[in-house]
């Protein structure tokens, strides 16, 4: 059984510790989600997406079940939505659910799809869902009603985006530990290019990462340019995700978790 | 950062001791990760922690110097990070270590620090606990008392390093046991989840020597003081190991 401590990226852990220091944050966040959002989203899922079960898209249902068994997590509900962009997300606190885009189901093979599912399970395991949901809630609140002006929410928003990128790295660790780093690299490559046929070399993005870091460090201007762009991303760039897992695969924890989840 | 020759001996230390040092630098006493640490995301940490700690001794040394430099010794920093000796002297001042001399070597200073810390720990122990320390170590004294034990430590430092290490280690163990027995340690058990490693180190002593005082010292000292005490303990052990042939038991 995997624990959040096993897979948490240190920067993610620091950010969460910081969040926990805010008084009542847990109960406030939880009540926002419960009263405002979870019910709404579940209704919308049921209304517009396809829920996976042993009869409907059984492949997705069984792969999710197997993934959760490996991690030692209760199985969340799984929905499939129609989208050409390969993606997935998880939401909800009391009973979380995972939504996967149709193109992911089509273009990823079984192992890669499990890897994507394990990434989402990683978010659930690390309790990212709680804060992530609130980030999204605040964002939408600000956008729709102008309650939080950009000048006020700007720095907070960027800080939360920074944490959000770190939290992706924790979820990636969960994916790599559950399905192996090679499968993780293949999945990341497919998501980056959107194709199902990527050839037989799973480490192209790792090599690209080195090239990218070289470019970034070439001049100060490049560095500033790249960092400014990144500040607004909620997800780290594909090359950095590939690169981070390529570093982590040498760790004691990765090897230990691989032994435990070994197929 | 420039490599400090006073910390080069770390490459010969035991894995468990290095791990305690690493845990002190990365986690606080209730198992929370330190915000300012930069060890746990470095490549060598990923490959070496927790069972090949010698492979990252240089990173440990730099991190210790960084903590000492960034937080305690700002005023004397010359851009290079302070030497280990400067950090050590600063810690001793904070811990009220007496009779330090300008000519003392790093080893001398460290051993005086260890005696001071042990003496504080001994001061908190009961009669039974003192007796058990003295019976466990073959200490050649007649008087089973706190003063007797502290005096024995000071003598042993000069005449018998092997026994000096042994007494310090026993005081440490008895202290930890006493803490657990009295429930003092329960609030700080978070660290136990990390394989008990850090509580077997200087945390045990420091808890018993008064956590409230300790907390008042500010965040910087909470890292640097236990780290320096751990390094001091490791060096005594290392010195004894490397010339154990010369010392008559
Ligand atoms: Zn994610």
Coordinates of C-alpha atoms in Angstrom, one line a residue, chain A residues 28-46 49 64 73-79 81 87-100 116-117 119-125 127-141 163 168:
Chain A
X28 CA -13.4 25.9 5.0
X29 CA -12.2 24.2 1.9
X30 CA -14.1 21.1 2.6
X31 CA -17.4 22.9 3.1
X32 CA -16.9 25.0 -0.1
X33 CA -16.4 21.8 -2.0
X34 CA -19.2 19.9 -0.4
X35 CA -21.9 22.6 -0.5
X36 CA -20.9 24.3 -3.7
X37 CA -19.1 22.1 -6.0
X38 CA -19.1 18.4 -5.6
X39 CA -22.8 17.9 -6.1
X40 CA -22.8 20.2 -9.0
X41 CA -20.0 18.4 -10.8
X42 CA -21.3 15.0 -10.1
X43 CA -24.7 16.0 -11.6
X44 CA -22.9 17.4 -14.6
X45 CA -20.8 14.3 -15.0
X46 CA -23.9 12.1 -14.9
X49 CA -20.4 12.0 -19.7
X64 CA -9.0 1.5 -13.1
X73 CA -6.8 3.1 -2.8
X74 CA -10.6 2.7 -2.9
X75 CA -11.8 2.9 -6.4
X76 CA -13.3 6.3 -7.5
X77 CA -16.0 6.6 -10.1
X78 CA -14.7 7.0 -13.6
X79 CA -16.2 9.1 -16.4
X81 CA -15.8 12.7 -21.9
X87 CA -6.1 14.6 -20.7
X88 CA -7.7 13.5 -17.4
X89 CA -8.6 15.2 -14.1
X90 CA -9.9 14.3 -10.7
X91 CA -12.2 16.1 -8.5
X92 CA -14.2 15.8 -5.2
X93 CA -13.2 15.3 -1.6
X94 CA -15.7 13.0 0.1
X95 CA -16.1 10.7 -2.9
X96 CA -13.6 11.7 -5.6
X97 CA -14.1 10.8 -9.2
X98 CA -11.8 10.7 -12.2
X99 CA -12.7 12.0 -15.7
X100 CA -10.7 10.8 -18.7
X116 CA -2.5 8.0 -16.5
X117 CA -5.1 6.6 -14.0
X119 CA -1.4 9.8 -11.9
X120 CA -4.9 10.8 -11.0
X121 CA -4.9 8.4 -8.0
X122 CA -1.7 10.1 -6.9
X123 CA -3.6 13.4 -6.6
X124 CA -6.2 11.7 -4.5
X125 CA -3.6 10.0 -2.3
X127 CA -5.1 15.1 -1.0
X128 CA -4.3 17.6 -3.7
X129 CA -8.0 17.5 -4.7
X130 CA -9.1 19.5 -1.7
X131 CA -6.8 22.5 -2.4
X132 CA -6.9 22.2 -6.1
X133 CA -10.6 22.4 -6.2
X134 CA -10.5 25.5 -4.1
X135 CA -7.9 27.1 -6.4
X136 CA -10.3 26.5 -9.3
X137 CA -13.3 27.8 -7.3
X138 CA -11.5 31.0 -6.4
X139 CA -10.3 31.4 -9.9
X140 CA -13.8 31.1 -11.3
X141 CA -15.3 33.3 -8.6
X163 CA 2.3 24.7 -6.0
X168 CA 1.9 17.4 -10.6

